[in-house]
């Protein structure tokens, strides 16, 4: 049956990529398909939010380049928290250049993303060479790549044949590409008869998730965990402001409450889905 009707545990056993396998195992063990996107600019707030939501998530999503007071201790603490709370790390870098450049951006510079992020992502726009470049660094380290095949923002150009071509790119590199940023499952999309799609299991990570708001003033659009997981078959819900609210007024107790609430919503939608 289609991967989204199988349990995360069943899928973990069959997955060929170590980062995807570890993520699926973590989801099953902690009973969570929640990823929190920690988009704040101070390292103190960044680490405080992660310490509070850690018990409720399978994956922490970062934009490491928005932290104003970044230094190497941010990564050290992030890694300590990932062990303490048992979650994986996903740097939402959205690479979008030629293979040689993305290989350097992934491995080098200030952030050395490949040394600490289990997952990172890339736009499909440069074509297959972006996967060649990133995999030359990430594959030996056991990392996984997520391709953006759809975006959550109003008017996104990631539709139709672009989405199909992105899925085709992923299909030809299943050793390294483990899933998509998308709004729905991509099973069989763009496949031609010669493609064997029966063995493919792409994880679908869905941003644009919120319970109390339909969007923001800059084009973001929100759907509920139930819409995303049950109706659209996505595997991981990515929630940012829905959990930490306004970062200049951090209310730690409320952050904990919201993380538990989204975990519960996402997990019950998953349970309903696999029991269909
Ligand atoms: P929020 O829940 O606060 O709207 O945050 C969503 C997060 O997901 C942001 O970090 C954004 O960069 C990311 N994201 C998105 O919203 N839509 C996409 O299509 C792809 C993303 O990575």
Coordinates of N, CA and C in Angstrom, one line a residue, residues 60-250:
X60 N 13.8 19.6 14.8 CA 13.8 21.1 14.9 C 14.3 21.7 13.6
X61 N 13.5 22.6 13.1 CA 13.9 23.3 11.9 C 14.5 24.7 12.2
X62 N 15.7 24.9 11.6 CA 16.4 26.1 11.9 C 16.6 27.0 10.6
X63 N 16.7 28.3 10.8 CA 17.3 29.3 9.8 C 18.5 29.8 10.5
X64 N 19.6 29.2 10.5 CA 20.7 29.5 11.3 C 21.3 30.9 11.0
X65 N 21.0 31.4 9.7 CA 21.6 32.7 9.3 C 20.8 33.9 9.8
X66 N 19.7 33.7 10.6 CA 19.0 34.8 11.1 C 19.4 35.1 12.6
X67 N 20.3 34.3 13.1 CA 20.7 34.5 14.5 C 21.8 35.6 14.5
X68 N 21.5 36.7 15.2 CA 22.4 37.9 15.2 C 23.7 37.7 16.0
X69 N 23.5 37.0 17.1 CA 24.7 36.8 18.0 C 25.2 35.4 17.8
X70 N 25.2 34.9 16.6 CA 25.7 33.5 16.3 C 27.2 33.3 16.6
X71 N 27.5 32.3 17.3 CA 28.9 31.8 17.4 C 28.8 30.3 17.5
X72 N 30.0 29.6 17.6 CA 30.0 28.2 17.5 C 29.3 27.5 18.7
X73 N 29.1 28.2 19.8 CA 28.4 27.6 21.0 C 26.9 27.4 20.6
X74 N 26.4 28.1 19.7 CA 25.0 27.9 19.3 C 24.8 26.4 18.8
X75 N 25.8 26.0 17.9 CA 25.7 24.7 17.4 C 26.0 23.6 18.5
X76 N 27.0 23.9 19.3 CA 27.2 23.0 20.4 C 26.0 22.8 21.3
X77 N 25.3 23.9 21.7 CA 24.1 23.7 22.5 C 23.0 23.1 21.8
X78 N 22.9 23.4 20.5 CA 21.8 22.8 19.7 C 22.0 21.2 19.7
X79 N 23.3 20.8 19.5 CA 23.5 19.4 19.5 C 23.3 18.7 20.8
X80 N 23.7 19.4 21.9 CA 23.4 18.9 23.2 C 21.9 18.7 23.4
X81 N 21.1 19.7 23.0 CA 19.6 19.6 23.2 C 19.1 18.5 22.3
X82 N 19.7 18.3 21.1 CA 19.2 17.2 20.3 C 19.4 15.8 20.9
X83 N 20.5 15.7 21.7 CA 20.7 14.4 22.4 C 19.8 14.4 23.6
X84 N 19.7 15.4 24.4 CA 18.9 15.5 25.6 C 17.4 15.1 25.3
X85 N 16.9 15.7 24.2 CA 15.4 15.6 23.9 C 15.1 14.6 22.8
X86 N 16.2 14.1 22.2 CA 16.0 13.0 21.1 C 15.2 13.6 19.9
X87 N 15.8 14.5 19.3 CA 15.2 15.0 18.0 C 16.3 15.2 17.0
X88 N 15.9 15.3 15.7 CA 16.9 15.5 14.6 C 16.8 17.0 14.2
X89 N 17.8 17.5 13.4 CA 18.0 18.9 13.1 C 17.9 19.0 11.6
X90 N 17.1 20.0 11.2 CA 16.8 20.3 9.8 C 17.1 21.8 9.5
X91 N 18.2 22.1 8.8 CA 18.5 23.4 8.4 C 17.8 23.8 7.1
X92 N 16.9 24.8 7.2 CA 16.0 25.2 6.1 C 16.8 26.2 5.2
X93 N 17.9 25.7 4.6 CA 18.8 26.6 3.9 C 18.3 26.9 2.5
X94 N 17.4 26.1 1.9 CA 16.9 26.3 0.5 C 18.0 26.7 -0.5
X95 N 19.0 25.8 -0.6 CA 20.0 25.9 -1.6 C 19.4 26.1 -3.0
X96 N 20.1 26.9 -3.8 CA 19.5 27.1 -5.2 C 20.5 27.5 -6.2
X97 N 21.8 27.0 -6.1 CA 22.8 27.4 -7.0 C 23.4 26.2 -7.8
X98 N 24.5 26.4 -8.5 CA 25.1 25.3 -9.3 C 25.8 24.3 -8.3
X99 N 26.0 23.1 -8.7 CA 26.5 22.1 -7.8 C 27.8 22.5 -7.1
X100 N 28.7 23.0 -7.7 CA 30.0 23.4 -7.1 C 29.8 24.4 -6.0
X101 N 28.9 25.4 -6.2 CA 28.7 26.4 -5.2 C 27.9 25.9 -4.0
X102 N 26.9 25.1 -4.3 CA 26.1 24.6 -3.1 C 26.9 23.6 -2.3
X103 N 27.9 22.9 -2.9 CA 28.7 22.0 -2.1 C 29.6 22.8 -1.1
X104 N 30.0 24.0 -1.6 CA 30.8 24.9 -0.7 C 29.9 25.5 0.4
X105 N 28.7 26.0 0.0 CA 27.8 26.6 0.9 C 27.4 25.6 2.0
X106 N 27.3 24.3 1.7 CA 26.8 23.3 2.6 C 27.9 22.9 3.5
X107 N 29.1 22.8 3.1 CA 30.2 22.3 3.9 C 31.0 23.4 4.6
X108 N 31.1 24.6 4.1 CA 32.0 25.6 4.5 C 31.4 26.9 5.1
X109 N 32.1 28.0 5.0 CA 31.6 29.2 5.5 C 31.5 29.2 7.0
X110 N 30.7 30.2 7.5 CA 30.6 30.3 9.0 C 29.8 29.1 9.6
X111 N 28.8 28.6 8.9 CA 27.9 27.7 9.5 C 28.2 26.2 9.4
X112 N 29.0 25.8 8.3 CA 29.3 24.4 8.1 C 28.1 23.5 8.4
X113 N 27.0 23.7 7.6 CA 25.7 23.1 7.8 C 25.8 21.6 7.8
X114 N 26.6 21.0 6.9 CA 26.7 19.6 6.8 C 27.2 18.9 8.0
X115 N 27.9 19.6 8.9 CA 28.5 19.0 10.0 C 27.5 18.8 11.2
X116 N 26.4 19.5 11.1 CA 25.4 19.3 12.2 C 24.0 19.1 11.8
X117 N 23.6 19.4 10.6 CA 22.2 19.2 10.2 C 21.9 17.9 9.5
X118 N 21.1 17.1 10.2 CA 20.7 15.8 9.6 C 20.1 15.9 8.2
X119 N 19.2 17.0 8.1 CA 18.5 17.2 6.9 C 18.7 18.7 6.5
X120 N 18.8 18.9 5.2 CA 18.7 20.3 4.7 C 17.9 20.2 3.4
X121 N 17.6 21.4 2.8 CA 16.7 21.4 1.6 C 17.3 22.2 0.5
X122 N 16.6 22.0 -0.7 CA 17.1 22.7 -1.9 C 15.9 22.9 -2.8
X123 N 16.0 24.0 -3.6 CA 15.1 24.3 -4.7 C 15.5 23.4 -5.9
X124 N 14.5 23.0 -6.7 CA 14.8 22.2 -7.8 C 15.3 23.0 -9.0
X125 N 15.2 24.3 -8.9 CA 15.3 25.2 -10.1 C 16.7 25.0 -10.9
X126 N 17.8 24.7 -10.2 CA 19.0 24.5 -11.0 C 19.1 23.2 -11.7
X127 N 18.2 22.3 -11.5 CA 18.2 21.0 -12.1 C 19.1 20.0 -11.3
X128 N 19.2 18.7 -11.8 CA 19.8 17.6 -11.0 C 21.2 17.9 -10.5
X129 N 21.9 18.8 -11.1 CA 23.3 19.1 -10.6 C 23.3 19.6 -9.2
X130 N 22.2 20.2 -8.7 CA 22.2 20.7 -7.3 C 22.3 19.4 -6.4
X131 N 21.6 18.3 -6.8 CA 21.7 17.1 -6.0 C 23.1 16.5 -6.0
X132 N 23.7 16.5 -7.2 CA 25.1 16.0 -7.3 C 26.0 16.8 -6.4
X133 N 25.9 18.1 -6.4 CA 26.8 18.9 -5.5 C 26.5 18.6 -4.1
X134 N 25.3 18.7 -3.6 CA 25.0 18.5 -2.2 C 25.3 17.1 -1.7
X135 N 25.1 16.1 -2.6 CA 25.3 14.7 -2.2 C 26.8 14.4 -2.1
X136 N 27.6 15.1 -2.8 CA 29.0 14.9 -2.7 C 29.5 15.1 -1.3
X137 N 28.8 16.0 -0.6 CA 29.2 16.4 0.8 C 28.3 15.5 1.8
X138 N 27.0 15.5 1.5 CA 26.1 14.9 2.5 C 26.0 13.4 2.6
X139 N 26.2 12.8 1.4 CA 26.0 11.3 1.4 C 27.0 10.6 2.3
X140 N 28.3 10.9 2.2 CA 29.3 10.3 3.1 C 29.0 10.5 4.6
X141 N 28.3 11.6 4.9 CA 28.0 11.9 6.3 C 26.7 11.3 6.8
X142 N 26.0 10.6 5.9 CA 24.7 10.0 6.2 C 23.6 11.0 6.3
X143 N 23.7 12.1 5.6 CA 22.6 13.1 5.6 C 21.6 12.8 4.6
X144 N 20.5 13.6 4.7 CA 19.4 13.5 3.7 C 19.0 14.9 3.2
X145 N 18.5 14.9 1.9 CA 18.1 16.1 1.3 C 16.6 16.1 1.1
X146 N 16.0 17.3 1.3 CA 14.5 17.5 1.0 C 14.5 18.5 -0.2
X147 N 13.7 18.2 -1.2 CA 13.5 19.1 -2.3 C 12.2 19.9 -2.1
X148 N 12.2 21.2 -2.4 CA 11.0 21.9 -2.4 C 10.2 21.7 -3.7
X149 N 9.1 21.0 -3.6 CA 8.3 20.7 -4.8 C 7.0 21.6 -4.8
X150 N 6.7 22.2 -3.7 CA 5.6 23.1 -3.6 C 6.0 24.1 -2.5
X151 N 5.4 25.3 -2.5 CA 5.6 26.2 -1.4 C 4.2 26.6 -0.8
X152 N 4.2 27.1 0.4 CA 2.9 27.4 1.1 C 2.5 28.9 0.8
X153 N 3.3 29.7 0.2 CA 3.0 31.1 0.1 C 2.1 31.4 -1.1
X154 N 1.3 32.4 -1.0 CA 0.3 32.8 -2.0 C 1.1 33.1 -3.3
X155 N 0.6 32.6 -4.4 CA 1.1 32.9 -5.7 C 2.4 32.2 -6.0
X156 N 2.8 31.1 -5.3 CA 4.0 30.4 -5.5 C 4.0 29.8 -6.9
X157 N 5.2 29.8 -7.5 CA 5.4 29.3 -8.9 C 5.6 27.8 -9.0
X158 N 5.6 27.2 -7.8 CA 5.9 25.8 -7.7 C 4.6 24.9 -8.0
X159 N 4.2 24.9 -9.2 CA 3.0 24.2 -9.6 C 3.2 23.4 -10.9
X160 N 2.2 22.6 -11.2 CA 2.2 21.9 -12.4 C 3.5 21.1 -12.8
X161 N 4.0 21.5 -14.0 CA 5.1 20.7 -14.5 C 6.4 21.0 -13.7
X162 N 6.5 22.1 -13.0 CA 7.6 22.4 -12.1 C 7.6 21.3 -11.0
X163 N 6.5 21.2 -10.3 CA 6.4 20.2 -9.3 C 6.7 18.8 -9.8
X164 N 6.1 18.4 -10.9 CA 6.4 17.1 -11.5 C 7.9 16.9 -11.8
X165 N 8.5 17.9 -12.3 CA 10.0 17.7 -12.6 C 10.8 17.6 -11.3
X166 N 10.4 18.3 -10.3 CA 11.1 18.2 -9.0 C 11.0 16.8 -8.5
X167 N 9.8 16.2 -8.6 CA 9.6 14.9 -8.1 C 10.4 13.9 -8.9
X168 N 10.5 14.1 -10.2 CA 11.3 13.2 -11.1 C 12.8 13.3 -10.7
X169 N 13.2 14.5 -10.3 CA 14.6 14.7 -9.9 C 14.9 13.9 -8.6
X170 N 14.0 13.9 -7.7 CA 14.1 13.2 -6.5 C 14.1 11.7 -6.7
X171 N 13.2 11.3 -7.6 CA 13.1 9.8 -7.9 C 14.4 9.2 -8.4
X172 N 15.1 10.0 -9.1 CA 16.4 9.5 -9.7 C 17.5 9.5 -8.7
X173 N 17.3 10.1 -7.5 CA 18.4 10.1 -6.5 C 17.8 9.7 -5.1
X174 N 17.2 8.6 -5.1 CA 16.5 8.2 -3.8 C 17.5 7.8 -2.7
X175 N 18.8 7.7 -3.0 CA 19.8 7.4 -2.0 C 19.9 8.7 -1.1
X176 N 19.8 9.9 -1.7 CA 20.0 11.1 -0.9 C 18.8 11.9 -0.7
X177 N 17.9 12.0 -1.7 CA 16.7 12.8 -1.6 C 15.6 12.0 -0.8
X178 N 15.3 12.4 0.4 CA 14.4 11.6 1.2 C 13.0 12.1 1.3
X179 N 12.7 13.3 0.7 CA 11.4 13.8 0.7 C 11.2 15.2 0.2
X180 N 10.1 15.8 0.4 CA 9.7 17.1 -0.1 C 9.2 18.0 0.9
X181 N 9.4 19.3 0.7 CA 8.6 20.3 1.3 C 7.4 20.5 0.3
X182 N 6.2 20.2 0.8 CA 5.1 20.3 -0.1 C 3.8 20.4 0.8
X183 N 2.7 20.5 0.1 CA 1.4 20.7 0.7 C 0.6 19.4 0.7
X184 N 1.1 18.4 -0.1 CA 0.4 17.1 -0.2 C 1.4 16.0 -0.6
X185 N 0.9 14.8 -0.5 CA 1.8 13.7 -1.0 C 2.1 13.8 -2.4
X186 N 3.3 13.3 -2.8 CA 3.8 13.4 -4.2 C 3.8 12.1 -4.8
X187 N 3.2 11.0 -4.3 CA 3.3 9.7 -4.8 C 3.0 9.6 -6.2
X188 N 3.9 9.1 -7.0 CA 3.7 8.8 -8.4 C 3.6 10.0 -9.3
X189 N 3.7 11.2 -8.7 CA 3.6 12.4 -9.5 C 4.7 12.5 -10.6
X190 N 4.3 12.7 -11.8 CA 5.3 12.8 -12.9 C 5.9 11.5 -13.3
X191 N 5.4 10.4 -12.8 CA 6.0 9.1 -13.2 C 5.6 8.7 -14.6
X192 N 6.5 8.1 -15.3 CA 6.2 7.5 -16.6 C 6.1 6.0 -16.4
X193 N 5.6 5.3 -17.4 CA 5.4 3.8 -17.2 C 6.6 3.1 -16.8
X194 N 7.8 3.5 -17.3 CA 9.0 2.8 -17.1 C 9.5 2.9 -15.6
X195 N 9.0 3.9 -14.9 CA 9.4 4.2 -13.5 C 8.8 3.2 -12.6
X196 N 9.7 2.6 -11.7 CA 9.1 1.8 -10.7 C 8.9 2.6 -9.4
X197 N 7.7 3.0 -9.2 CA 7.4 3.8 -8.0 C 6.9 3.1 -6.8
X198 N 6.8 1.7 -6.9 CA 6.2 0.9 -5.8 C 7.1 1.0 -4.6
X199 N 8.4 1.1 -4.8 CA 9.3 1.0 -3.6 C 9.7 2.4 -3.1
X200 N 9.2 3.5 -3.7 CA 9.6 4.8 -3.2 C 8.8 5.3 -2.0
X201 N 9.5 5.9 -1.1 CA 8.8 6.4 0.2 C 9.4 7.8 0.5
X202 N 8.8 8.8 -0.1 CA 9.3 10.2 0.2 C 8.5 10.7 1.4
X203 N 9.3 11.3 2.3 CA 8.6 11.9 3.5 C 8.1 13.3 3.0
X204 N 6.9 13.6 3.4 CA 6.4 15.0 3.0 C 6.3 15.8 4.3
X205 N 7.1 16.9 4.2 CA 7.2 17.9 5.4 C 6.4 19.1 5.0
X206 N 5.4 19.4 5.7 CA 4.5 20.5 5.3 C 4.6 21.7 6.2
X207 N 5.1 22.8 5.7 CA 5.1 24.1 6.4 C 3.7 24.8 6.1
X208 N 3.5 25.9 6.8 CA 2.2 26.6 6.6 C 1.1 25.9 7.4
X209 N 1.4 25.6 8.7 CA 0.5 24.9 9.5 C 0.2 25.8 10.7
X210 N -1.1 26.0 11.0 CA -1.6 26.9 12.1 C -3.0 26.5 12.5
X211 N -3.3 26.6 13.7 CA -4.7 26.3 14.2 C -5.5 27.6 14.4
X212 N -4.9 28.7 14.7 CA -5.6 29.9 15.1 C -5.6 31.0 14.1
X213 N -4.9 30.8 13.0 CA -4.8 31.9 12.0 C -4.8 31.3 10.6
X214 N -5.3 32.0 9.6 CA -5.3 31.5 8.2 C -4.1 32.0 7.4
X215 N -3.4 32.9 8.0 CA -2.2 33.4 7.2 C -1.6 34.6 7.9
X216 N -0.6 35.2 7.2 CA 0.0 36.5 7.8 C -0.1 37.6 6.7
X217 N 0.5 38.7 7.0 CA 0.4 39.9 6.1 C 1.4 39.8 5.0
X218 N 2.2 38.7 4.9 CA 3.2 38.6 3.9 C 3.0 37.4 3.0
X219 N 1.8 36.9 2.9 CA 1.5 35.9 1.9 C 1.6 34.4 2.4
X220 N 1.9 34.3 3.7 CA 1.9 32.9 4.3 C 0.5 32.4 4.3
X221 N 0.2 31.1 4.1 CA -1.1 30.6 4.2 C -1.1 29.4 5.1
X222 N -2.0 29.3 6.1 CA -2.0 28.2 7.1 C -3.2 27.2 6.8
X223 N -2.9 25.9 7.1 CA -3.9 24.9 7.1 C -3.7 24.2 8.4
X224 N -4.7 23.4 8.8 CA -4.7 22.7 10.1 C -3.9 21.4 10.0
X225 N -3.4 20.9 11.1 CA -2.7 19.6 11.1 C -3.5 18.5 10.5
X226 N -4.8 18.6 10.8 CA -5.8 17.6 10.3 C -5.9 17.6 8.8
X227 N -6.0 18.8 8.2 CA -6.0 19.0 6.8 C -4.8 18.4 6.1
X228 N -3.6 18.8 6.7 CA -2.3 18.5 6.1 C -2.0 17.0 6.2
X229 N -2.3 16.4 7.4 CA -1.8 15.0 7.6 C -2.9 14.0 7.2
X230 N -4.1 14.3 7.5 CA -5.2 13.3 7.2 C -5.7 13.5 5.8
X231 N -6.0 14.7 5.4 CA -6.6 14.9 4.1 C -5.5 14.9 3.0
X232 N -4.4 15.5 3.2 CA -3.4 15.6 2.2 C -2.2 14.6 2.3
X233 N -2.2 13.8 3.4 CA -1.2 12.7 3.5 C 0.2 13.1 3.8
X234 N 0.4 14.3 4.3 CA 1.8 14.7 4.7 C 2.2 14.0 5.9
X235 N 3.5 13.9 6.1 CA 4.1 13.1 7.2 C 4.5 14.0 8.4
X236 N 5.0 15.2 8.2 CA 5.6 16.0 9.3 C 4.9 17.4 9.2
X237 N 4.4 17.9 10.3 CA 3.9 19.3 10.3 C 5.0 20.2 10.8
X238 N 5.2 21.3 10.1 CA 6.2 22.3 10.5 C 5.4 23.5 11.0
X239 N 5.6 23.9 12.3 CA 4.9 25.0 12.9 C 5.9 25.9 13.5
X240 N 5.8 27.2 13.2 CA 6.7 28.2 13.7 C 5.9 29.1 14.7
X241 N 5.4 30.3 14.2 CA 4.7 31.3 15.0 C 3.5 30.7 15.7
X242 N 2.8 29.7 15.2 CA 1.7 29.1 15.9 C 2.1 28.6 17.3
X243 N 3.4 28.3 17.4 CA 3.9 27.8 18.7 C 4.6 28.8 19.6
X244 N 5.5 29.6 19.0 CA 6.2 30.5 19.9 C 5.6 32.0 19.8
X245 N 4.6 32.2 19.0 CA 3.9 33.5 19.0 C 4.8 34.6 18.5
X246 N 4.8 35.7 19.2 CA 5.6 36.9 18.9 C 6.9 36.7 19.7
X247 N 8.0 36.6 19.0 CA 9.3 36.2 19.7 C 9.8 37.3 20.6
X248 N 9.3 38.6 20.5 CA 9.7 39.6 21.4 C 9.0 39.6 22.8
X249 N 8.0 38.7 22.8 CA 7.3 38.5 24.1 C 7.2 37.0 24.4
X250 N 8.3 36.4 24.6 CA 8.4 35.0 24.8 C 7.7 34.5 26.1

